Coordinates of C-alpha atoms and ligand atoms in Angstrom, one line a residue:
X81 CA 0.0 0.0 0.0
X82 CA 0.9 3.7 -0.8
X83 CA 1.4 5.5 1.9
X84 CA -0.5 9.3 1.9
X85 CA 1.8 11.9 3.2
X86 CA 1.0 15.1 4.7
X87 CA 3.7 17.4 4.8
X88 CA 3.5 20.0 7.4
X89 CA 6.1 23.0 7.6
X90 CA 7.3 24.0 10.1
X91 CA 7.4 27.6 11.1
X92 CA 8.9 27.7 14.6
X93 CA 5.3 27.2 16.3
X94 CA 5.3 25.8 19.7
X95 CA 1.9 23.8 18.2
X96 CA 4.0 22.1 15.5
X97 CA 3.6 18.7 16.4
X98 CA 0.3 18.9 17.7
X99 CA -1.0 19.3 14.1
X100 CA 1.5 16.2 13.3
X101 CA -0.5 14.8 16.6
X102 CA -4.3 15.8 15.4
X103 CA -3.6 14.3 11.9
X104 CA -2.2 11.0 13.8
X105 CA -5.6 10.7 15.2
X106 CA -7.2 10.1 12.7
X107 CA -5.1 7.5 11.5
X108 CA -3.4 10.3 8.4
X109 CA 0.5 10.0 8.1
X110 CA 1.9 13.0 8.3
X111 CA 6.4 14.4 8.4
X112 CA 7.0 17.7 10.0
X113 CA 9.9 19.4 8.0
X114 CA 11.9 22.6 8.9
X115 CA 10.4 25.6 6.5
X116 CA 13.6 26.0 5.3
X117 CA 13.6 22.3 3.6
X118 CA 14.3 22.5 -0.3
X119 CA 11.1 22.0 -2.4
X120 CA 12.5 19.3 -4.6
X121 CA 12.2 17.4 -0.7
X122 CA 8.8 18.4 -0.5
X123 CA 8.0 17.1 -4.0
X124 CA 10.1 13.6 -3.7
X125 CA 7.1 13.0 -0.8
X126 CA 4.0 13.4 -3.3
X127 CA 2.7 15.1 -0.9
X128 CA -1.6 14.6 -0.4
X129 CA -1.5 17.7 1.5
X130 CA 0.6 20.7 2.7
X131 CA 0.4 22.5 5.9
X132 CA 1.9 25.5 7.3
X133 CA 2.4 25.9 10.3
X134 CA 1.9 28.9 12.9
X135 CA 5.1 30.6 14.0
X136 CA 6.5 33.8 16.5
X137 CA 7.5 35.9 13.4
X138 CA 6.2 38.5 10.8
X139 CA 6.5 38.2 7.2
X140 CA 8.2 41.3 7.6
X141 CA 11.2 40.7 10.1
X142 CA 14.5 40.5 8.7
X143 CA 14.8 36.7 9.7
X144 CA 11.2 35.6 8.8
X145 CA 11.8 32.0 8.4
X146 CA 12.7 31.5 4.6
X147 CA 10.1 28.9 3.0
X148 CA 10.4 28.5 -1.1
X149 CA 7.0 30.6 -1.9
X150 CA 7.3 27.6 -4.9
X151 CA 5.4 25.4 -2.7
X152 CA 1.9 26.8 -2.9
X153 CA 2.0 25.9 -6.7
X154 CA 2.4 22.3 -6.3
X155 CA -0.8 21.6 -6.7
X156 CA -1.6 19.5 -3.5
X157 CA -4.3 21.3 -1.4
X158 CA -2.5 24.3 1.3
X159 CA -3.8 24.7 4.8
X160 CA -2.2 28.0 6.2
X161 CA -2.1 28.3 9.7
X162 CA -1.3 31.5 11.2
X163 CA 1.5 33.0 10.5
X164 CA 0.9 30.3 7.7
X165 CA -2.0 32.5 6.5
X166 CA 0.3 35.3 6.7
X167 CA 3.0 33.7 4.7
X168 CA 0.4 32.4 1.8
X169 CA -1.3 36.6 1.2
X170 CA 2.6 38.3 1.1
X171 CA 4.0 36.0 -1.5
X172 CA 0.7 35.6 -3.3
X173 CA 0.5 39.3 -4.1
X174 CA -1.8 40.6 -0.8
X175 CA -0.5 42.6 2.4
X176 CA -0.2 42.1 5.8
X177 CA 0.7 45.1 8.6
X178 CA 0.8 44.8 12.3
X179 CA -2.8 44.3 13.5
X180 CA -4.1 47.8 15.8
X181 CA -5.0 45.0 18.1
X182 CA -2.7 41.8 19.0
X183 CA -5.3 39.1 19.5
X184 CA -4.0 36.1 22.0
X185 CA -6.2 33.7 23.7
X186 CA -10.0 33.1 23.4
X187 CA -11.7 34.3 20.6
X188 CA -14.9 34.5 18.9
X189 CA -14.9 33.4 14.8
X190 CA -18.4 33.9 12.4
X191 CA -17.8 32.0 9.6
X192 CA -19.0 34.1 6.4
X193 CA -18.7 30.8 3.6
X194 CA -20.5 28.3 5.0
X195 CA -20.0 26.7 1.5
X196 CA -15.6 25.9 1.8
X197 CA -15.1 22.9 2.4
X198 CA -12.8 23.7 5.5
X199 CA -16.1 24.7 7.1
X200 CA -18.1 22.2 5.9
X201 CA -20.8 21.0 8.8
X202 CA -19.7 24.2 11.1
X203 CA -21.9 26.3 12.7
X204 CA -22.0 30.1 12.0
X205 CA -20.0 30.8 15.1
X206 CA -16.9 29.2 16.5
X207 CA -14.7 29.5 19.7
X208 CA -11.2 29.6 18.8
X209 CA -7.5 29.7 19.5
X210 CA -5.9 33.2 18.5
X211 CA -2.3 34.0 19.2
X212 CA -1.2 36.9 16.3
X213 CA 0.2 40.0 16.1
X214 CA -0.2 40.7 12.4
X215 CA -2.8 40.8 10.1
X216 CA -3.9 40.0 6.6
X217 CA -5.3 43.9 5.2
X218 CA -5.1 42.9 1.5
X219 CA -6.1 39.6 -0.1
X220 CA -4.0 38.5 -2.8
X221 CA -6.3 38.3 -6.0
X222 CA -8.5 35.1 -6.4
X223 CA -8.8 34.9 -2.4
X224 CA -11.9 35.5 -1.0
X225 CA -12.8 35.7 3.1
X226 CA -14.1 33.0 4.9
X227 CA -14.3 34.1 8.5
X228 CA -13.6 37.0 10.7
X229 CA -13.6 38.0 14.3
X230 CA -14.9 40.9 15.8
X231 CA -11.8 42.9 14.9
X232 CA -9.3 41.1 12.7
X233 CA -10.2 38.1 9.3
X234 CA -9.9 34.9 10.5
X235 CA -10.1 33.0 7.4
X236 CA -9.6 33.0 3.4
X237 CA -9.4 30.6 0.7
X238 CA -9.1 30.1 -3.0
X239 CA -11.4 27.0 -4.0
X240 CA -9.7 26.9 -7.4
X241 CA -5.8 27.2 -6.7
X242 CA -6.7 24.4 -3.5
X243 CA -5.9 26.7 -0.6
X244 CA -7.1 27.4 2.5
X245 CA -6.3 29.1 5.4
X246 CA -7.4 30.2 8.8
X247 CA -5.3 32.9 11.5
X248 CA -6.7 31.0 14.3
X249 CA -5.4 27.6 15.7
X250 CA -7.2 24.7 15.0
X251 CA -4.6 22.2 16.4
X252 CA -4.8 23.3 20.0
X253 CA -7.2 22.2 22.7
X254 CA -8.8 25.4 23.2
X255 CA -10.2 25.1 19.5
X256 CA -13.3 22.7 20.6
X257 CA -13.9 22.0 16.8
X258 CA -10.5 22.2 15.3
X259 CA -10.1 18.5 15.1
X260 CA -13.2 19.2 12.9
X261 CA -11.9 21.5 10.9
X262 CA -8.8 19.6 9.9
X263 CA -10.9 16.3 9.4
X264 CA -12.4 18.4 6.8
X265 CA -8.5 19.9 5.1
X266 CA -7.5 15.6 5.2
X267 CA -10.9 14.1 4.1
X268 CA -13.1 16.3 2.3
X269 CA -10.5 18.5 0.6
X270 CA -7.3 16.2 0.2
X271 CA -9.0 13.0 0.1
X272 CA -7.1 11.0 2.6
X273 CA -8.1 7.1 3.1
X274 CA -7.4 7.3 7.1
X275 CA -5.8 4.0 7.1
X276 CA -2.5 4.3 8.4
X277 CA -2.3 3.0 12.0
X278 CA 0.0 2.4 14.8
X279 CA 0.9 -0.7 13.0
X280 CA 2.6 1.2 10.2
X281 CA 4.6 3.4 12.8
X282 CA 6.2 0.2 14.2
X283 CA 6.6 -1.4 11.3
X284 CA 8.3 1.7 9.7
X285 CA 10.5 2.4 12.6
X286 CA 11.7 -0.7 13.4
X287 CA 12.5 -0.8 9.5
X288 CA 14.2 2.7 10.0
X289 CA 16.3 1.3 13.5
X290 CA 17.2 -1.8 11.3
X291 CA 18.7 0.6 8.5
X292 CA 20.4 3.1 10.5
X293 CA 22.4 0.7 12.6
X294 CA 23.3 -1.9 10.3
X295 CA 25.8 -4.4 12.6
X296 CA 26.4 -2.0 15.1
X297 CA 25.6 -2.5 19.2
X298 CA 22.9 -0.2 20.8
X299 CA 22.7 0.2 24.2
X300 CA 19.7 2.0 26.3
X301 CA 19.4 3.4 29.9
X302 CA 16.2 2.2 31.1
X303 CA 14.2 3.2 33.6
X304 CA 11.2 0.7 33.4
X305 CA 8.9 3.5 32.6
X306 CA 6.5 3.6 29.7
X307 CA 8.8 5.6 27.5
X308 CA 12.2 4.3 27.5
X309 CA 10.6 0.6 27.6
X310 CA 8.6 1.1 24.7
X311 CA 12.0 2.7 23.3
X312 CA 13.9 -0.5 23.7
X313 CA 11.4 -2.7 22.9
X314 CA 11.3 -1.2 19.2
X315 CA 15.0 -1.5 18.8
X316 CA 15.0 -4.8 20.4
X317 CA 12.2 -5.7 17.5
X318 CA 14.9 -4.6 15.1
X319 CA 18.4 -5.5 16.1
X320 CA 17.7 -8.3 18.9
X321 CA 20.4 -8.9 21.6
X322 CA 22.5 -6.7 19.6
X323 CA 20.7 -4.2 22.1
X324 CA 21.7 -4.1 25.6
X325 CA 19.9 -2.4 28.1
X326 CA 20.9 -0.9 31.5
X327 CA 19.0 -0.1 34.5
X328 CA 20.5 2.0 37.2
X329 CA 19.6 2.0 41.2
X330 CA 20.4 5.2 42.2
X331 CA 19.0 4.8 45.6
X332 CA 15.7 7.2 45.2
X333 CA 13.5 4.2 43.5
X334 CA 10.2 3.6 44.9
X335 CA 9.3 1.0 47.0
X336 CA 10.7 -2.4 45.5
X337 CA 11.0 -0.6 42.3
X338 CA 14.4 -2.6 41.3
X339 CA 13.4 -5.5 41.6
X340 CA 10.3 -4.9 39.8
X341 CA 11.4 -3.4 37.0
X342 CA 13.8 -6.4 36.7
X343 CA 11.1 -8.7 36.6
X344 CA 9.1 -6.8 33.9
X345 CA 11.8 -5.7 31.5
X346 CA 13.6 -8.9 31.6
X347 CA 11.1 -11.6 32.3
X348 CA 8.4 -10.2 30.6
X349 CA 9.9 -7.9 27.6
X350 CA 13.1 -11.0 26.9
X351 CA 15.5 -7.2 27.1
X352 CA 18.8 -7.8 27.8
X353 CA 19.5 -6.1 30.5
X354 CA 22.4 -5.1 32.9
X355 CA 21.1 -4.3 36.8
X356 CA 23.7 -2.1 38.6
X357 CA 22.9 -1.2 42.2
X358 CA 24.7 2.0 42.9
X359 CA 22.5 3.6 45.7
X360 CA 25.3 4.2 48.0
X361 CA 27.1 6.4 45.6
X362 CA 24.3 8.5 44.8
X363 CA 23.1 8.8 48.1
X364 CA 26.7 9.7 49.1
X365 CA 26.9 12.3 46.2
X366 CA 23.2 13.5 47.8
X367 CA 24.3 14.0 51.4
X368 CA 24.1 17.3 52.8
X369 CA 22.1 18.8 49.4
X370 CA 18.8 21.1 49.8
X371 CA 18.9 22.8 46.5
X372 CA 17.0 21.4 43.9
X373 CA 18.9 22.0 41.3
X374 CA 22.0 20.9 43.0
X375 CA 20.3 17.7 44.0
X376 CA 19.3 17.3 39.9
X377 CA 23.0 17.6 38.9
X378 CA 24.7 15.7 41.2
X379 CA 22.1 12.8 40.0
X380 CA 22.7 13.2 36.4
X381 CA 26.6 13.4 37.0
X382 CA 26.7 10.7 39.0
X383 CA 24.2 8.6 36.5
X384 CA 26.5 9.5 33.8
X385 CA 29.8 8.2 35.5
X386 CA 27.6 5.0 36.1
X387 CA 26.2 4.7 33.0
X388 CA 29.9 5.5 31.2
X389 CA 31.1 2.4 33.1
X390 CA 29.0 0.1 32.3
X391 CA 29.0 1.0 28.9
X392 CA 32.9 0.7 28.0
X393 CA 32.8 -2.5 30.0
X394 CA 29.9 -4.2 26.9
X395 CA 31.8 -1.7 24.2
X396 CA 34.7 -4.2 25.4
X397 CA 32.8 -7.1 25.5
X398 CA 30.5 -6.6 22.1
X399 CA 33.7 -4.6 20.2
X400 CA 32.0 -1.4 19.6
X401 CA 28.6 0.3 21.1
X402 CA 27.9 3.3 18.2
X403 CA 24.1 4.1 19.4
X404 CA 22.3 5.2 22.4
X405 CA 18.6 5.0 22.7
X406 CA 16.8 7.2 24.4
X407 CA 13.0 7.6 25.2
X408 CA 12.6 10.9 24.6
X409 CA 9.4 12.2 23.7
X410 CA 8.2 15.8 22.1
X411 CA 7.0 17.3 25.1
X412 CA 10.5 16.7 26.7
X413 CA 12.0 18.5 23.6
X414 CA 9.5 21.0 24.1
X415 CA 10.1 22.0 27.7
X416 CA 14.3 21.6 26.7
X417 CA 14.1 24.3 24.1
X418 CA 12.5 27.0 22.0
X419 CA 12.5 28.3 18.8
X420 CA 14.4 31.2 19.2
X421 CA 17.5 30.2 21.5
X422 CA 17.2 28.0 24.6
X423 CA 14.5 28.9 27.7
X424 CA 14.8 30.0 30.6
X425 CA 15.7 26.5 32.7
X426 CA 13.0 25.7 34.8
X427 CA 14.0 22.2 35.8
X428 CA 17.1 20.3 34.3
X429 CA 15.5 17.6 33.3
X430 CA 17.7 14.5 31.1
X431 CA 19.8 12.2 32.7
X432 CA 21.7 11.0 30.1
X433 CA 22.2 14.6 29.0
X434 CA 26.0 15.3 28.4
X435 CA 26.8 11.4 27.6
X436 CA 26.2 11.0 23.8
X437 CA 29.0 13.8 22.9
X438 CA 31.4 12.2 25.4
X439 CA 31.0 8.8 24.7
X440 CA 30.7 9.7 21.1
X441 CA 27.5 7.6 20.5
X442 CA 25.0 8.5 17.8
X443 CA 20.9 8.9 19.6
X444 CA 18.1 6.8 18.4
X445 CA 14.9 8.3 19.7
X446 CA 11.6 6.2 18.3
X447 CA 9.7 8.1 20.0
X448 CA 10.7 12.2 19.7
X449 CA 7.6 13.3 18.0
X450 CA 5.2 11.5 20.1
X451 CA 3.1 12.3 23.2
X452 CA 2.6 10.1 25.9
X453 CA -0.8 8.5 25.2
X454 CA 0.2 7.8 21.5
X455 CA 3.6 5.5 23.1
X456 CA 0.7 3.7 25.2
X457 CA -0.9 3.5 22.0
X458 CA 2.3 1.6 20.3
X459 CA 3.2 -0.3 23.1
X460 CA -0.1 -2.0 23.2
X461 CA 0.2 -2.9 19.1
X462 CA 3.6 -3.9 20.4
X463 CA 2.0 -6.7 22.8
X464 CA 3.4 -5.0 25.9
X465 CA 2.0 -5.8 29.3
X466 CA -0.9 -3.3 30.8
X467 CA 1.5 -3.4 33.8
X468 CA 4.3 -1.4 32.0
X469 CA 2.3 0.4 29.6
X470 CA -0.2 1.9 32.4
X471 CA 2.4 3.4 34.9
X472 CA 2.4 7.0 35.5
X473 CA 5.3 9.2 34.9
X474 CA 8.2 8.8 37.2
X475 CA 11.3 11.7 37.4
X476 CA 14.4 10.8 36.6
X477 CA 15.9 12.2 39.7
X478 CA 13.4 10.1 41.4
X479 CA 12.6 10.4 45.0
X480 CA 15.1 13.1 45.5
X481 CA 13.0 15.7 43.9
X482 CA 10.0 14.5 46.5
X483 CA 12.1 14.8 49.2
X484 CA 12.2 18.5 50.0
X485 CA 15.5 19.3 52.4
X486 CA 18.2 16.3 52.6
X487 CA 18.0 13.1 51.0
X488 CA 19.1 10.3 53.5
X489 CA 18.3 6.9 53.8
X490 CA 16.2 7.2 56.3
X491 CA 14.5 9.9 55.0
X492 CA 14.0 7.8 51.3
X493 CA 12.9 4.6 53.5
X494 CA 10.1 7.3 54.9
X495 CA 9.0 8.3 52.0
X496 CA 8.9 5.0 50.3
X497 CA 6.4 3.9 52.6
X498 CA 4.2 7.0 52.5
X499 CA 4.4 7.0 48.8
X500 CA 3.6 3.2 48.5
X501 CA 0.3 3.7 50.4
X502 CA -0.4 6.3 48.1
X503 CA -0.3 4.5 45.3
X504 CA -1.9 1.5 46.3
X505 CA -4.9 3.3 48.0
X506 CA -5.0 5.4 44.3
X507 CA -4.9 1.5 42.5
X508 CA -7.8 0.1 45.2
X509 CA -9.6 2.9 44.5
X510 CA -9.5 2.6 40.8
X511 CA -8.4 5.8 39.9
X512 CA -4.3 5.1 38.9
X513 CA -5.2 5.1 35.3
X514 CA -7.6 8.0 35.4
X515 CA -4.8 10.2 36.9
X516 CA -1.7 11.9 35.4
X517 CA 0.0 11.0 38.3
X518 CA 0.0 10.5 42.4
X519 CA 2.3 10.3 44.7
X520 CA 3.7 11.5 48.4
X521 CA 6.1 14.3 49.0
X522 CA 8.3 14.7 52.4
X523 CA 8.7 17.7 54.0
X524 CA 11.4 19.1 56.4
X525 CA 8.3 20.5 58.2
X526 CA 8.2 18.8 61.8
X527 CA 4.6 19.0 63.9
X528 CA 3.2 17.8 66.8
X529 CA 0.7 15.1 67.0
X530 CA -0.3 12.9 69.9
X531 CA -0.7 8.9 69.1
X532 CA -2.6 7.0 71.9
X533 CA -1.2 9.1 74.7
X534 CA 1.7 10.1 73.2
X535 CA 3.0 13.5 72.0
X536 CA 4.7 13.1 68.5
X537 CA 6.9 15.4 66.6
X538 CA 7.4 14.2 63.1
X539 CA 7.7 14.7 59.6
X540 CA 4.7 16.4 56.9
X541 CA 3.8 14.4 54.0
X542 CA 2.0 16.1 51.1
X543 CA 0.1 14.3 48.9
X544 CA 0.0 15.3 45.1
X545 CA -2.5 14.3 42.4
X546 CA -3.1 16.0 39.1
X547 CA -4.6 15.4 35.6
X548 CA -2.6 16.6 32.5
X549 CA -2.3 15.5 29.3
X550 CA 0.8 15.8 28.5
X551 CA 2.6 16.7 31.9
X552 CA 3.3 20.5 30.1
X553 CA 0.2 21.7 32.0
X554 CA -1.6 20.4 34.7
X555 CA -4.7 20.7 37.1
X556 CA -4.6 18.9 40.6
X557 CA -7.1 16.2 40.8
X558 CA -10.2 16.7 43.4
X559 CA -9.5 12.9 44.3
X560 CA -12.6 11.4 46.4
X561 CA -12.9 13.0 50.7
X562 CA -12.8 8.8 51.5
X563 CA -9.7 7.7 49.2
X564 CA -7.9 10.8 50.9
X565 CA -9.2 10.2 54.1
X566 CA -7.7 6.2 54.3
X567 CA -4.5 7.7 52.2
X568 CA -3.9 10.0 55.6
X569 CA -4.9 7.4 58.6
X570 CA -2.8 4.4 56.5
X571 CA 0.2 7.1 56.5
X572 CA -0.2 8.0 59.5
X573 CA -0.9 4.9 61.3
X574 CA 1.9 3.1 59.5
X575 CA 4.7 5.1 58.6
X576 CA 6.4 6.3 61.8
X577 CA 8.2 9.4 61.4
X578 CA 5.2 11.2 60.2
X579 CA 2.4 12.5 62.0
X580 CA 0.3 14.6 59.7
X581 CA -1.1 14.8 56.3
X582 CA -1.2 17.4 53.3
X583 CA -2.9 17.7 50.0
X584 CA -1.2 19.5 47.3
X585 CA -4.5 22.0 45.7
X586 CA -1.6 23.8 43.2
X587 CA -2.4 23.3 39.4
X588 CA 0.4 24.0 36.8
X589 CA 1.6 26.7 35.9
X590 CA 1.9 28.1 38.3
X591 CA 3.0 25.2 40.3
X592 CA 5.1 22.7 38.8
X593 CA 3.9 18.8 39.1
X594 CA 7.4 17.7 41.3
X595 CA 8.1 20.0 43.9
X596 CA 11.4 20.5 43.3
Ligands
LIG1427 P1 7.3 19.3 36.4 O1 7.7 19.1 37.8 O2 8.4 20.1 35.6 O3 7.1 17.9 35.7 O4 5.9 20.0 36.2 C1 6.6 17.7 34.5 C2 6.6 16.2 34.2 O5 8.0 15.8 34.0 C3 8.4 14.8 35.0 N1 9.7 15.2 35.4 C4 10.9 14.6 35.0 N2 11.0 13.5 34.2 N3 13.4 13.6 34.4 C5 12.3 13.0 33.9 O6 12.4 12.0 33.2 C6 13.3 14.7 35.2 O7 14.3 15.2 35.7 C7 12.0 15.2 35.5 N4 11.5 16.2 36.3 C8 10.1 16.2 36.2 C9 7.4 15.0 36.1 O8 7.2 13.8 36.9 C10 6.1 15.4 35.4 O9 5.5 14.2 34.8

């Protein structure tokens, strides 16, 4: 079977990849390429369908990004988006100047051609997505409008030449009927079959993998999360035992966590896989460390200098390791960088960060344009168990970031226990899957209790529960009064060193999920 391409261009929008994403849902193969991307690339992909992306510039800044104007005459139907609207009226022969009013946020759109087919089944008025600061004040000839909001156009087309576009953003959440709207751009106006599943992803990466490596020896740090599992098992699907994978304790795992994770990645997955328990030097790199970002460093340094061991001693024993996989997803690329230089850090987040340049390994990451519920998606078309495939998201820096003041071992046994009930009252209760994530957090804050008779002075834990879709925003979960209420009497009543019981009411932003 052919496979239908859309080609999306990239502008430099953070919503990039959620149009990749959208079209993904509905089972549409799409590549996302840089704008910048010669158009003899674009036509070597027979494109069904082209879209452009949104992005921070103006047509007019000196470094607007570059696309070959070319590509609106190849004759496969144009969605703009955006400052892809923008883009498609300056080279077509229209004008665009600095909107009087930026528009950003929420935003009412009255559609004014019921009749495009981009709008086919709409009603008259649509909430919307707007994030602009220019606008389109001449059409180029042959366009006509299709939409508008109360002070700016929010749509135009040219039925004949095939191309639409809209200055709003249909990808995004907060455009209830965008995933409408772009149904229409694949179905209606490119004729897409909607065929290509899950299925084809594996089979084409694992092809890819198989490629790109040729003999060589792959090796993957893995955490037994969803991410770098699903990783390793698609290189494992392409290159067998010529993968090795390595798991590191480093002493702020949950509760029985290494041996778990042994038992799933190797007993159930057939990985190859190397345990190394190195708690006591991380928790002797960790002693005496409050700052979180200290504590973050000292981690990754130290998970580096483990890691680096472990891999010369199989680059001696296989002759060679060339590739590193990593499960990297988009929203971790995301919240790494932006399009004009790096962010601000927030967190330092990538343990392995650092170790492909020194060890000279080249990165294999199946997974970098995916979100997290699409890698569930694979990894149960990859026959993986619920067990692995269902866990929330884990740090890196593990309990170290939930330990707020020093990380010692008693403290991490403390919090083991407290974050164990947690999740087990969150399982009995039947709400583990219907979270983002839940867990417990220590506190350095000491208050009295009293226990039978007895006066206690002990240790706050907070408990911490949101939903989130992708972990780049979040919203804390209003979890039932009676799962909280046996979630604070089990902690309480069990774990001794802490007397009293918080819940975490902070959504992100402005809070962050981990509390360091
Ligand atoms: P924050 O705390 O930044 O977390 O709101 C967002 C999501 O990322 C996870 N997280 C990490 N994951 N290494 C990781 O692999 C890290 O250093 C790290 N820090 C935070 C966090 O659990 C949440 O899902």
């Amino acid at each position: 079977m052919d496979t239908q391409t859309i080609v999306i261009l990239d502008f430099g929008s953070q919503y990039t990849q959620l149009i990749a994403r959208r079209i993904r849902e509905q089972n549409v193969f799409s590549v996302v390429l840089p704008c910048t991307v010669p158009l003899s690339d674009i036509r070597s992909l027979h494109p069904l369908g082209v879209i452009l992306s949104g992005g921070p510039s103006s047509v007019y800044d000196a470094d607007a990004p570059a696309a070959d104007p070319r590509l609106l005459e190849l004759g496969a139907p144009v969605l703009g988006i955006c400052y892809g609207l923008q883009f498609i009226v300056h080279h077509l022969g229209g004008k665009v100047r600095p909107a009087s009013k930026r528009e950003y946020g929420h935003a009412e759109v009255t559609i004014e051609d019921d009749s495009t087919p981009l709008f086919a089944g709409m009603p008259l008025s649509l909430q919307v997505w707007m994030s602009h600061g220019d606008e389109a004040l001449e059409l180029p000839p042959g366009f006509h409008r299709t939409a508008v909001t109360s002070n700016a156009l929010a749509g135009i087309a040219n039925e004949e030449r095939r191309i639409w576009a809209v200055q709003f953003h249909p990808e995004v959440h907060h455009t209830p009927l965008g995933p409408a709207i772009l149904k229409n751009f694949l179905f209606a106006i490119c004729g897409a079959r909607g065929d290509w599943t899950p299925a084809h992803f594996i089979e084409t990466t694992v092809a890819g993998i198989r490629e790109r490596v040729g003999p060589g020896h792959v090796i993957c740090a893995l955490s037994g999360g969803v991410d770098s599992s699903v990783a390793a098992v698609l290189v494992h699907r392409a290159i067998g035992d010529r993968l090795t994978c390595i798991f590191v304790n480093n002493g702020v795992l949950r509760k029985n966590e290494f041996v778990n994770v042994q038992r799933n990645l190797r007993d159930k997955l057939g990985l190859q896989l190397v345990a190394v328990d190195a708690s006591q030097r991380f928790l002797r790199q960790l002693a005496g460390v409050i700052d979180p970002e200290t504590k973050r460093k000292r981690i990754g340094q130290e998970f580096i200098a483990v890691f680096e061991d472990e891999a010369n001693r199989i680059a001696r024993e296989t002759g060679g390791v060339d590739w590193l996989v990593q499960g990297t997803l988009y929203p971790d690329v995301i919240e790494s960088s932006s399009v004009k230089g790096p962010s601000q850090t927030i967190k330092s987040h990538h343990n392995v960060g650092g170790l492909p340049e020194r060890m000279k390994l080249k990165l294999i990451e199946p997974l970098r344009d995916l979100f997290k519920d699409e890698v569930r998606r694979i990894g149960r078309d990859l026959g993986m168990p619920e067990e692995i495939l269902g866990r929330q998201p884990f740090p890196g820096p593990g309990l170290a970031v939930r330990i707020l003041g020093e990380v010692t071992p008693e403290r991490v046994a403390l919090l083991q226990e407290a974050d164990d009930i947690v999740v087990s009252e969150i399982k009995a209760a039947a709400l583990y899957s219907r979270v983002w994530q839940s867990f417990a957090v220590l506190l350095p804050v000491m208050s009295v209790g009293v226990m039978g008779d007895q006066r206690t002075y002990a240790y706050t834990a907070a408990v911490r529960a949101v939903h989130s879709e992708d972990g780049m925003t979040a919203d804390w979960a209003p979890l039932p009064h009676d799962v909280l209420k046996r979630i604070s009497s089990r902690i309480v009543n069990e774990v001794r060193g802490i007397n009293r019981v918080v819940y975490d009411i902070t959504s992100k932003p402005p809070g962050t999920i981990e509390w360091e």
